[in-house]
Amino acid sequence: MSYEVKLDAFSGPLDLLLHLIHRLEIDIYDIPMAELTEQYIDHIHAMQTLELNEASEYLVMAATLLAIKSRMLIPIHEGEIDDTEIDLDDPDPRDELVMRLIEYKKYKEAAIQLQELESERGQVFTKAPADLSEYMPDEQLALFDKNVNVFDMLSAFQKLMRRKQLKKPLATRIARQEISVKEQMRAVINVLKNNGGKVMFSDLFTYEDKSMLVLTFLTLLELMKRQVIFVEQQKNFDDLSVLLQKEDIGDELEQITEPN
Amino acid sequence: MNSNKLLSRIEALLFVAGDEGMTVKQLAQYIEVEQMDIEAGLSELLTQYNEEEARGITLKQLAGTYQITTKPDVADTLKKLIENPTNQVLTSASLEVLAIIAYKQPMTRAEVEDLRGVKSERPIATLAARALVQEVGRAEGTGRAILYGTTKEFLNYFGLKNINELPPLPEQIEQDDEQPTDLFLTKFQETFTQK
Amino acid sequence: MNSNKLLSRIEALLFVAGDEGMTVKQLAQYIEVEQMDIEAGLSELLTQYNEEEARGITLKQLAGTYQITTKPDVADTLKKLIENPTNQVLTSASLEVLAIIAYKQPMTRAEVEDLRGVKSERPIATLAARALVQEVGRAEGTGRAILYGTTKEFLNYFGLKNINELPPLPEQIEQDDEQPTDLFLTKFQETFTQK
């Protein structure tokens, strides 16, 4: 008999038990303990890997099943069978398990309903509140509601991330406008001035952001063309050195006309 | 105020508010009409949005506020804007924990774990990080465990007006006419007499 | 694509884009029609917005980007909103900036703006004026932009002992994922194979 079992298909031992009960077409109010226990243990055997902190729960459940099974196998003395009083007082060893399964099943089904709502809600989109800050006096801008707490802030962050995910292509467009070649020329020259007019090529590329790397490279090409900097290499495979050739570049910057 | 004037003002305010939304009370306050008028206006606006096929937007009541949202029929176009649609949805473990907290709130972690029969620290942390649940108090007695409840973001995330709009909890498994306890006993006796 | 279908898609995309707007090229790309069709659709949409008095929104073209804005005639109502400074719609920008700085500190203004997609100079300045954020250093490399972080006043305001008490973000929880292990299986076999 082969099992197609993936651990993450189950969210816990109760979930696995419900799966088995359903598959074996077992009446939940009359569980054949021997069969269920055997199937349960076979299934966890078949699970290839199990996270350590969940493993203990699956084991506890296996132990519980074995305990119930063995309690049901304890031979009952002849006289006791006729004694209905004892039968009434003695609960079925399965009762507690059945109650737990039934209670759990309710919420498992509720979770499926939530999932349907989640996917329905995923079909419609909203927008960020309009930015009205330009119409507001400074002192009003940060006036939070008195009831604002950490979770509201977290919620603001989550909304932002959801929005960001929705508008990735637009966000990059704006990122590129952020720093112009002209600004970056000034920045590169400042680095050179602060380092005595000479830095290693790689030291100018400390950015994580790809668009900044490209921008800096374009800036260097522009500065070379204008003979503001000079790039040299001592020998093959050495890092390049960037040297400042003109101290005063005010005029150079003024001559640059930007697209916007 | 004539109807067109009212509708245009409601639409403008809701447009500006975006996903913060606005309550009937706030709309009435800013437009300076009665809340009754706002309610009539909202219902008229909803009718117009839904009847006019050229509209890509509609009205939705979310977490106690009214918000403009896009219509479900344009979802295919808008989904092209999403970079990685799969990593946003909740896992089944998180949904299970969330269902328990939503229906039985306030709940401690230990209570959730009892019910599920499995550790639930990580799903709870994920739900808190996504602002779907939050601490709403502390349990009585020693330990003073954190009590969790759902948030406004929870309502927003599942498209609910308020917590009472949660679908009813699925009822207990269909039972036969017999009382389950009797059933146990009978079966129990049958089992043993056979052995 | 029929006209209503096109218009509803244009409206929905522009609505979601909000203050950022979209270019004709982007609209054409997402709706998968020719730019010519988009241009015709935009002009039709503008006509509808302006002719229908019940609409409070209209179309505006700014630097090659189309965006939905409110109509000038509803300005008086929006003014009422602005005069109510505690409305969440108005404070959402500063709360968002504060959230970004709190979770991602230290951050430069450019980084905040990159994340939000809108200019954020004023919210940052106000937060700094309220002593909720402050300069905590300068960015490496060219430009040496100011790096912002949260203050003691920030911790006070939100009742936190230290910054680590902030609820974690979802990605921070996922990093804590334990490695799956098969230690369990071995243990389990040892225990139960003798059954």
XYZ file of C-alpha atoms in Angstrom:
650
model
C 0.000 0.000 0.000
C 1.477 3.318 -0.951
C 0.719 6.664 0.611
C 0.677 10.007 -1.017
C 1.259 11.977 2.103
C 2.767 15.375 2.412
C 3.184 16.788 5.843
C 2.131 20.295 4.934
C -1.109 18.847 3.662
C -2.103 18.545 7.328
C -2.152 21.331 9.830
C -1.883 19.001 12.838
C -2.690 15.572 14.228
C -6.433 16.309 14.457
C -6.422 17.320 10.821
C -4.692 14.074 9.882
C -7.249 12.086 11.913
C -10.154 13.834 10.187
C -8.587 13.065 6.844
C -8.320 9.366 7.745
C -11.861 9.239 9.126
C -13.153 10.742 5.923
C -11.075 8.513 3.658
C -11.861 5.308 5.512
C -15.541 6.315 5.664
C -15.551 5.877 9.411
C -18.518 6.954 11.515
C -17.015 9.602 13.737
C -19.335 8.557 16.581
C -18.154 4.964 16.396
C -14.478 4.971 15.601
C -12.858 1.566 15.171
C -9.808 2.412 17.265
C -7.582 -0.411 16.091
C -8.014 0.477 12.442
C -7.687 4.224 12.935
C -4.637 3.894 15.158
C -2.903 1.632 12.685
C -3.641 3.958 9.782
C -2.548 6.988 11.768
C 0.775 5.445 12.661
C 1.327 4.205 9.126
C 0.721 7.706 7.868
C 3.231 9.347 10.097
C 5.725 6.739 9.064
C 5.135 7.740 5.503
C 5.749 11.387 6.198
C 9.220 12.065 5.026
C 10.087 14.979 7.231
C 8.369 16.633 10.081
C 9.219 19.835 11.822
C 10.579 19.088 15.232
C 8.132 21.233 17.164
C 5.185 19.637 15.416
C 6.588 16.127 15.670
C 5.926 15.944 19.383
C 2.238 16.684 18.842
C 1.861 13.926 16.297
C 3.578 11.598 18.769
C 1.346 12.635 21.642
C -1.678 11.889 19.490
C -0.275 8.487 18.528
C 0.169 7.733 22.225
C -3.371 8.894 22.957
C -4.784 6.649 20.248
C -2.834 3.676 21.557
C -4.058 4.378 25.080
C -7.698 4.544 23.982
C -7.260 1.399 21.929
C -5.805 -0.515 24.837
C -8.465 0.729 27.259
C -11.091 -0.615 24.926
C -9.399 -3.993 24.845
C -9.341 -4.458 28.614
C -11.411 -7.591 29.221
C -14.573 -6.981 31.183
C -15.645 -9.446 33.856
C -18.747 -11.466 33.118
C -20.872 -9.955 35.849
C -20.229 -6.367 34.770
C -21.892 -6.637 31.412
C -25.324 -7.025 32.953
C -24.674 -4.244 35.396
C -25.995 -1.273 33.437
C -25.044 1.154 36.177
C -21.370 0.588 35.609
C -21.828 0.985 31.894
C -23.580 4.309 32.413
C -20.918 5.630 34.742
C -18.077 4.413 32.605
C -17.667 6.795 29.706
C -16.594 5.516 26.331
C -12.810 5.986 26.210
C -13.323 7.562 22.792
C -15.661 10.322 23.973
C -13.080 12.984 24.565
C -11.370 12.351 21.246
C -14.689 12.490 19.400
C -15.600 15.793 21.050
C -12.224 17.260 20.151
C -12.525 16.111 16.552
C -16.016 17.546 16.205
C -15.021 20.864 17.744
C -11.907 21.080 15.592
C -13.840 20.198 12.446
C -16.127 23.199 12.944
C -13.209 25.617 12.841
C -11.491 23.807 10.020
C -14.636 24.336 7.964
C -14.870 27.932 9.126
C -11.295 28.390 7.888
C -12.384 27.206 4.444
C -15.190 29.777 4.473
C -12.644 32.438 5.360
C -10.464 31.304 2.490
C -13.395 31.798 0.122
C -13.933 35.313 1.481
C -10.221 35.985 1.098
C -10.235 35.033 -2.552
C -13.439 36.997 -3.206
C -11.944 40.063 -1.573
C -8.812 39.535 -3.659
C -10.872 40.351 -6.750
C -11.369 43.986 -5.796
C -8.796 46.684 -5.199
C -8.692 50.019 -3.469
C -6.359 52.980 -3.550
C -4.239 54.917 -1.105
C -5.886 57.945 0.467
C -5.159 61.037 -1.639
C -2.199 63.043 -0.414
C -3.744 66.239 0.903
C -0.689 67.314 2.846
C -0.001 70.274 0.586
C -3.281 71.842 1.658
C -2.618 71.426 5.350
C -0.728 73.584 7.797
C 2.432 71.912 9.123
C 1.235 71.592 12.679
C -1.724 69.504 11.550
C 0.209 66.943 9.546
C 1.187 64.573 12.331
C -1.898 64.909 14.478
C -2.758 61.287 14.955
C -6.004 60.197 16.368
C -5.578 59.878 20.132
C -6.294 56.165 19.898
C -3.511 55.344 17.478
C -1.499 52.376 18.723
C 1.330 50.183 17.518
C -1.047 47.922 15.625
C -2.443 50.863 13.676
C 1.086 51.633 12.645
C 1.681 48.016 11.682
C -1.557 48.114 9.766
C -0.423 51.254 7.930
C 2.750 49.419 6.985
C 0.821 46.374 5.741
C -1.437 48.539 3.615
C 1.607 50.166 2.131
C 3.242 46.841 1.305
C 0.057 45.598 -0.323
C -0.107 48.733 -2.415
C 3.564 48.527 -3.278
C 3.122 45.018 -4.491
C 0.286 46.163 -6.684
C 2.224 48.943 -8.283
C 5.771 47.728 -8.693
C 6.203 48.970 -12.263
C 5.096 52.453 -11.277
C 7.324 52.591 -8.238
C 10.472 51.990 -10.255
C 9.569 54.771 -12.620
C 9.482 57.169 -9.712
C 12.652 55.821 -8.177
C 14.559 56.681 -11.305
C 13.436 60.292 -11.217
C 14.653 60.568 -7.678
C 18.272 61.486 -8.320
C 19.370 63.134 -11.515
C 22.675 62.788 -13.359
C 23.392 66.368 -12.358
C 22.932 65.627 -8.653
C 24.967 62.479 -8.945
C 27.813 64.376 -10.721
C 27.952 66.745 -7.808
C 27.954 63.801 -5.409
C 30.762 61.954 -7.221
C 32.876 65.103 -7.310
C 32.318 65.642 -3.595
C 33.529 62.119 -2.872
C 36.634 62.806 -4.952
C 37.295 66.105 -3.182
C 36.874 64.511 0.229
C 39.378 61.823 -0.691
C 42.165 64.034 -1.984
C 41.079 63.832 -5.599
C 41.489 60.089 -6.054
C 39.269 57.112 -5.238
C 39.027 53.541 -6.376
C 36.386 52.933 -9.013
C 34.631 50.313 -6.886
C 34.313 52.711 -3.952
C 31.901 54.779 -5.999
C 29.517 51.838 -6.379
C 28.335 51.125 -2.883
C 24.645 51.153 -3.748
C 22.293 48.208 -3.414
C 19.866 49.730 -5.853
C 20.467 48.797 -9.468
C 19.187 52.077 -10.877
C 21.682 53.947 -8.669
C 24.525 51.785 -10.012
C 23.531 52.540 -13.575
C 23.111 56.223 -12.809
C 26.541 56.422 -11.208
C 28.128 54.691 -14.176
C 26.458 57.116 -16.596
C 27.631 59.970 -14.414
C 31.236 58.787 -14.637
C 31.011 58.524 -18.426
C 29.617 62.054 -18.572
C 32.366 63.401 -16.310
C 35.032 61.658 -18.389
C 33.623 63.134 -21.572
C 33.785 66.570 -19.982
C 37.325 65.823 -18.816
C 36.384 66.571 -15.240
C 37.706 63.187 -14.183
C 40.316 60.826 -15.498
C 40.156 57.070 -15.080
C 43.334 54.987 -15.059
C 44.419 51.423 -14.520
C 47.970 50.560 -13.403
C 48.040 47.080 -14.846
C 45.644 44.437 -16.214
C 42.881 43.382 -13.798
C 43.729 46.117 -11.297
C 40.866 48.112 -9.930
C 40.394 51.375 -11.793
C 41.339 54.644 -10.099
C 39.248 57.728 -10.624
C 41.130 61.043 -10.512
C 39.695 64.515 -10.291
C 41.088 66.793 -12.996
C 39.142 69.993 -12.556
C 38.542 71.446 -9.106
C 36.019 74.064 -10.140
C 33.216 72.527 -12.100
C 30.454 75.005 -11.376
C 30.257 76.006 -15.035
C 30.164 72.422 -16.189
C 27.156 71.698 -14.035
C 25.290 74.769 -15.214
C 25.699 73.694 -18.818
C 23.879 70.444 -18.264
C 20.279 70.609 -19.226
C 18.090 67.959 -17.781
C 15.194 66.400 -19.581
C 12.686 67.636 -17.006
C -28.994 69.949 -1.804
C -30.041 68.293 -5.047
C -29.266 64.675 -5.679
C -26.488 65.214 -8.232
C -24.728 67.644 -5.971
C -24.935 65.177 -3.081
C -23.736 62.208 -5.144
C -20.786 64.108 -6.578
C -19.723 65.105 -3.076
C -19.999 61.581 -1.703
C -18.008 60.246 -4.640
C -15.304 62.868 -4.246
C -14.901 62.270 -0.501
C -14.792 58.497 -0.875
C -12.299 58.846 -3.729
C -10.019 60.976 -1.573
C -10.379 58.654 1.433
C -9.275 55.580 -0.552
C -8.671 52.513 1.627
C -9.201 54.510 4.815
C -12.862 54.754 3.846
C -15.452 56.983 5.507
C -18.369 56.379 7.823
C -21.868 57.668 7.128
C -21.371 60.018 10.060
C -18.188 61.512 8.637
C -19.746 61.947 5.197
C -22.741 63.710 6.777
C -20.413 65.964 8.764
C -18.309 67.072 5.792
C -21.160 67.425 3.300
C -23.364 69.029 5.967
C -26.508 67.010 5.422
C -28.377 64.469 7.547
C -27.071 60.903 7.845
C -30.344 59.743 6.296
C -29.552 61.722 3.160
C -26.084 60.178 3.000
C -27.548 56.699 3.259
C -29.993 57.421 0.435
C -27.131 58.906 -1.605
C -24.886 55.903 -1.039
C -27.588 53.544 -2.158
C -28.264 55.628 -5.277
C -24.525 55.781 -6.037
C -24.211 52.008 -5.676
C -27.106 51.516 -8.120
C -25.492 53.849 -10.650
C -22.105 52.175 -10.359
C -23.532 48.726 -10.812
C -25.940 49.601 -13.625
C -23.467 51.527 -15.730
C -21.170 49.083 -17.423
C -18.676 51.780 -18.297
C -17.899 52.186 -14.580
C -14.933 50.144 -13.351
C -15.536 51.120 -9.733
C -18.217 50.382 -7.188
C -19.060 50.853 -3.509
C -18.285 48.459 -0.714
C -18.955 48.548 2.998
C -15.747 47.471 4.702
C -14.883 47.449 8.388
C -17.570 49.962 9.287
C -16.699 52.388 6.512
C -17.750 52.873 2.932
C -15.009 52.588 0.360
C -14.815 52.801 -3.391
C -13.291 49.623 -4.827
C -12.800 48.309 -8.312
C -15.451 45.980 -9.717
C -14.755 42.246 -9.625
C -15.136 41.992 -13.423
C -12.003 44.054 -14.042
C -9.928 41.867 -11.699
C -8.116 40.155 -14.575
C -6.707 43.489 -15.785
C -5.715 44.683 -12.319
C -4.042 41.417 -11.431
C -1.457 42.180 -14.108
C -0.204 44.879 -11.759
C 0.553 42.338 -9.061
C 4.050 41.033 -9.082
C 3.768 37.916 -7.007
C 0.132 37.071 -6.355
C 0.704 33.839 -4.465
C 2.796 34.960 -1.522
C 0.031 37.138 -0.176
C -2.595 34.563 0.745
C -2.750 32.971 4.177
C -1.685 29.365 4.771
C -4.268 26.854 5.935
C -2.694 26.775 9.402
C -2.989 30.574 9.681
C -6.578 30.493 8.433
C -7.443 27.828 10.994
C -5.984 29.844 13.860
C -7.670 32.967 12.559
C -11.058 31.204 12.356
C -10.725 30.073 15.974
C -9.774 33.546 17.176
C -12.468 35.236 15.080
C -15.316 33.068 16.342
C -14.207 32.607 19.945
C -12.422 35.877 20.673
C -10.828 36.757 22.973
C -8.602 33.673 23.004
C -5.189 32.900 24.450
C -2.573 31.020 22.486
C -2.903 28.022 24.831
C -6.643 27.844 24.150
C -6.054 27.928 20.412
C -3.439 25.181 20.727
C -5.765 23.025 22.810
C -8.424 23.242 20.188
C -6.112 22.546 17.251
C -3.975 19.967 19.011
C -0.836 21.572 17.659
C 1.553 24.416 18.515
C 0.337 27.672 17.033
C 2.970 30.205 17.939
C 4.069 30.894 14.412
C 0.649 31.248 12.791
C -0.326 33.661 15.569
C 2.843 35.679 15.055
C 2.187 35.800 11.312
C -1.387 36.929 11.864
C -0.258 39.638 14.285
C 2.424 40.767 11.849
C -0.192 41.090 9.138
C -2.302 43.117 11.559
C -5.166 40.601 11.340
C -5.149 39.858 15.076
C -3.921 41.904 17.990
C -3.602 41.785 21.729
C -6.944 42.819 23.220
C -6.173 42.201 26.882
C -4.695 39.758 29.349
C -6.274 36.628 30.772
C -7.168 36.632 34.479
C -5.070 34.647 36.915
C -1.450 33.663 36.990
C 0.559 33.958 33.821
C -1.737 36.672 32.515
C -1.571 35.229 29.009
C -2.175 37.540 26.061
C -5.745 37.518 24.774
C -6.066 37.830 21.007
C -8.897 39.348 19.015
C -9.431 40.366 15.400
C -8.717 43.844 14.010
C -10.276 46.292 11.571
C -7.747 45.059 9.053
C -9.247 41.576 9.516
C -12.651 42.898 8.406
C -11.036 44.715 5.531
C -9.020 41.677 4.474
C -12.077 39.425 4.261
C -14.397 42.088 2.881
C -16.685 42.215 5.928
C -18.811 45.128 7.104
C -18.449 44.141 10.741
C -17.699 41.107 12.869
C -21.365 40.030 12.927
C -21.179 39.523 9.186
C -18.861 36.521 9.615
C -20.544 33.504 8.039
C -22.221 31.393 10.733
C -19.975 28.763 12.260
C -20.579 25.416 10.526
C -22.928 23.395 12.719
C -21.980 20.193 14.403
C -21.768 17.188 12.160
C -25.204 15.983 11.028
C -26.512 13.707 13.693
C -28.942 10.855 13.462
C -32.178 11.258 15.330
C -30.741 9.314 18.194
C -28.879 11.137 20.927
C -25.171 10.672 20.392
C -24.628 9.528 23.995
C -27.187 6.777 23.627
C -25.619 5.806 20.372
C -22.244 5.469 22.061
C -23.604 3.311 24.773
C -25.427 0.967 22.437
C -22.470 0.660 20.133
C -20.178 0.288 23.073
C -22.135 -2.619 24.409
C -22.399 -4.204 20.992
C -18.650 -3.987 20.594
C -17.927 -5.671 23.839
C -20.494 -8.397 23.619
C -19.080 -9.375 20.251
C -15.514 -9.634 21.532
C -13.055 45.040 -26.705
C -16.294 46.976 -26.524
C -16.318 50.558 -25.317
C -17.855 49.903 -21.877
C -15.365 47.165 -21.135
C -12.496 49.457 -22.142
C -13.786 52.429 -20.133
C -14.354 50.361 -17.007
C -10.804 49.019 -17.219
C -9.285 52.460 -17.727
C -11.282 53.820 -14.797
C -10.286 50.930 -12.524
C -6.580 51.205 -13.361
C -6.499 54.973 -12.910
C -8.442 54.635 -9.663
C -5.954 52.154 -8.208
C -2.985 54.233 -9.416
C -4.316 57.165 -7.358
C -2.029 60.178 -7.114
C 0.617 58.483 -9.227
C -1.564 58.194 -12.302
C -0.691 56.187 -15.409
C 0.620 56.903 -18.859
C -1.230 55.973 -22.043
C 1.511 53.428 -22.670
C 1.016 51.735 -19.302
C -2.750 51.644 -19.727
C -2.348 50.087 -23.171
C 0.052 47.528 -21.774
C -2.219 46.397 -18.926
C -5.487 46.453 -20.874
C -3.765 44.917 -23.914
C -5.111 47.255 -26.561
C -3.470 49.832 -28.837
C -2.463 53.220 -27.437
C -4.877 54.769 -29.934
C -7.763 52.929 -28.295
C -6.655 54.151 -24.879
C -6.562 57.723 -26.102
C -10.077 57.423 -27.503
C -11.232 55.812 -24.256
C -9.688 58.538 -22.107
C -11.395 61.228 -24.120
C -14.747 59.422 -23.854
C -14.260 58.963 -20.106
C -13.455 62.652 -19.678
C -16.629 63.594 -21.537
C -18.728 61.309 -19.343
C -17.185 62.602 -16.131
C -17.755 66.216 -17.097
C -21.260 65.795 -18.504
C -22.623 63.766 -15.618
C -23.262 66.074 -12.724
C -23.522 63.190 -10.276
C -19.809 62.492 -10.807
C -17.491 64.094 -8.257
C -14.375 62.971 -10.061
C -12.769 63.831 -13.367
C -9.630 63.204 -15.403
C -6.494 65.289 -15.355
C -3.416 65.056 -17.544
C -0.147 65.930 -15.875
C 3.268 65.493 -17.463
C 2.092 62.721 -19.792
C 0.329 60.913 -16.947
C -3.415 60.654 -16.592
C -4.904 60.625 -13.141
C -8.358 60.763 -11.598
C -8.921 63.837 -9.417
C -11.880 65.414 -7.708
C -13.873 68.055 -9.604
C -13.257 71.703 -8.725
C -16.915 72.205 -7.701
C -16.567 69.883 -4.695
C -13.650 71.879 -3.246
C -15.833 73.338 -0.488
C -16.595 69.847 0.828
C -12.950 68.791 0.724
C -12.085 71.937 2.619
C -14.382 70.764 5.402
C -12.410 67.554 5.521
C -9.091 69.358 5.740
C -10.413 71.475 8.580
C -10.821 68.266 10.585
C -7.176 67.398 11.146
C -7.655 64.199 13.138
C -9.429 62.406 10.327
C -7.398 59.276 9.503
C -7.480 60.148 5.839
C -5.342 63.163 6.612
C -2.990 61.544 9.106
C -2.529 58.327 7.164
C 0.464 59.796 5.295
C 2.384 60.645 8.459
C 1.471 57.359 10.120
C 2.691 55.509 7.058
C 5.992 57.409 7.014
C 6.404 56.798 10.728
C 5.742 53.077 10.220
C 8.363 52.903 7.469
C 10.994 54.667 9.550
C 10.167 52.602 12.637
C 10.454 49.278 10.829
C 13.229 50.011 8.369
C 15.386 52.468 10.278
C 17.753 54.010 9.528
C 16.155 55.336 6.347
C 16.856 58.306 4.113
C 14.058 60.453 2.776
C 14.711 59.147 -0.744
C 14.283 55.583 0.488
C 11.014 56.446 2.213
C 9.759 58.117 -0.954
C 10.866 55.186 -3.042
C 8.843 52.834 -0.878
C 5.764 55.055 -0.776
C 5.933 56.238 -4.359
C 5.152 59.818 -3.335
C 7.054 62.825 -2.016
C 7.386 62.659 1.735
C 9.340 65.735 2.689
C 6.563 67.366 4.674
C 5.428 64.365 6.696
C 9.067 63.687 7.651
C 9.596 67.296 8.650
C 6.474 67.266 10.797
C 7.384 63.991 12.455
C 10.812 65.443 13.195
C 9.213 68.612 14.580
C 7.086 66.417 16.874
C 10.285 64.616 17.946
C 8.946 61.242 16.817
C 11.834 60.800 14.378
C 15.296 62.340 14.296
C 18.529 62.367 12.343
C 20.580 59.369 13.436
C 23.470 59.681 10.983
C 24.397 60.161 7.377
C 24.200 57.663 4.530
C 27.482 56.298 3.195
C 28.704 57.335 -0.210
C 27.786 60.262 -2.351
C 25.206 62.745 -1.236
C 25.510 61.783 2.430
C 21.760 61.965 2.879
C 20.302 62.279 6.364
C 19.363 58.961 7.944
C 16.209 59.009 10.060
C 15.366 56.836 13.040
C 12.786 56.849 15.812
C 13.224 58.666 19.120
C 12.616 58.017 22.814
C 9.508 60.146 22.417
C 8.319 57.666 19.799
C 8.676 54.786 22.274
C 6.807 56.867 24.835
C 4.021 57.673 22.444
C 3.353 54.031 21.626
C 4.065 52.741 25.124
C 7.075 50.642 24.123
C 10.032 49.865 26.366
C 12.381 49.567 23.436
C 12.265 49.278 19.679
C 12.365 45.465 19.783
C 8.912 45.515 21.320
C 7.430 46.548 17.972
C 5.319 43.655 16.646
C 7.388 41.817 14.010
C 6.654 42.012 10.280
C 5.585 38.886 8.363
C 8.961 38.518 6.635
C 10.739 38.646 9.984
C 8.680 35.686 11.171
C 9.323 33.680 8.055
C 13.051 34.025 8.613
C 12.639 32.237 11.916
C 11.386 29.123 10.162
C 12.868 26.063 11.716
C 14.512 23.581 9.442
C 12.414 20.508 8.852
C 14.028 17.502 10.391
C 13.751 13.771 9.993
C 14.975 13.194 13.518
C 11.329 12.619 14.276
C 10.984 9.701 11.938
C 13.922 7.855 13.466
C 12.621 8.408 16.988
C 9.203 7.381 15.941
C 10.308 4.163 14.356
C 12.319 3.282 17.447
C 9.272 3.811 19.625
C 6.537 2.219 17.636
C 7.957 -0.537 15.511
C 7.874 -2.822 18.512
C 4.143 -2.307 18.978
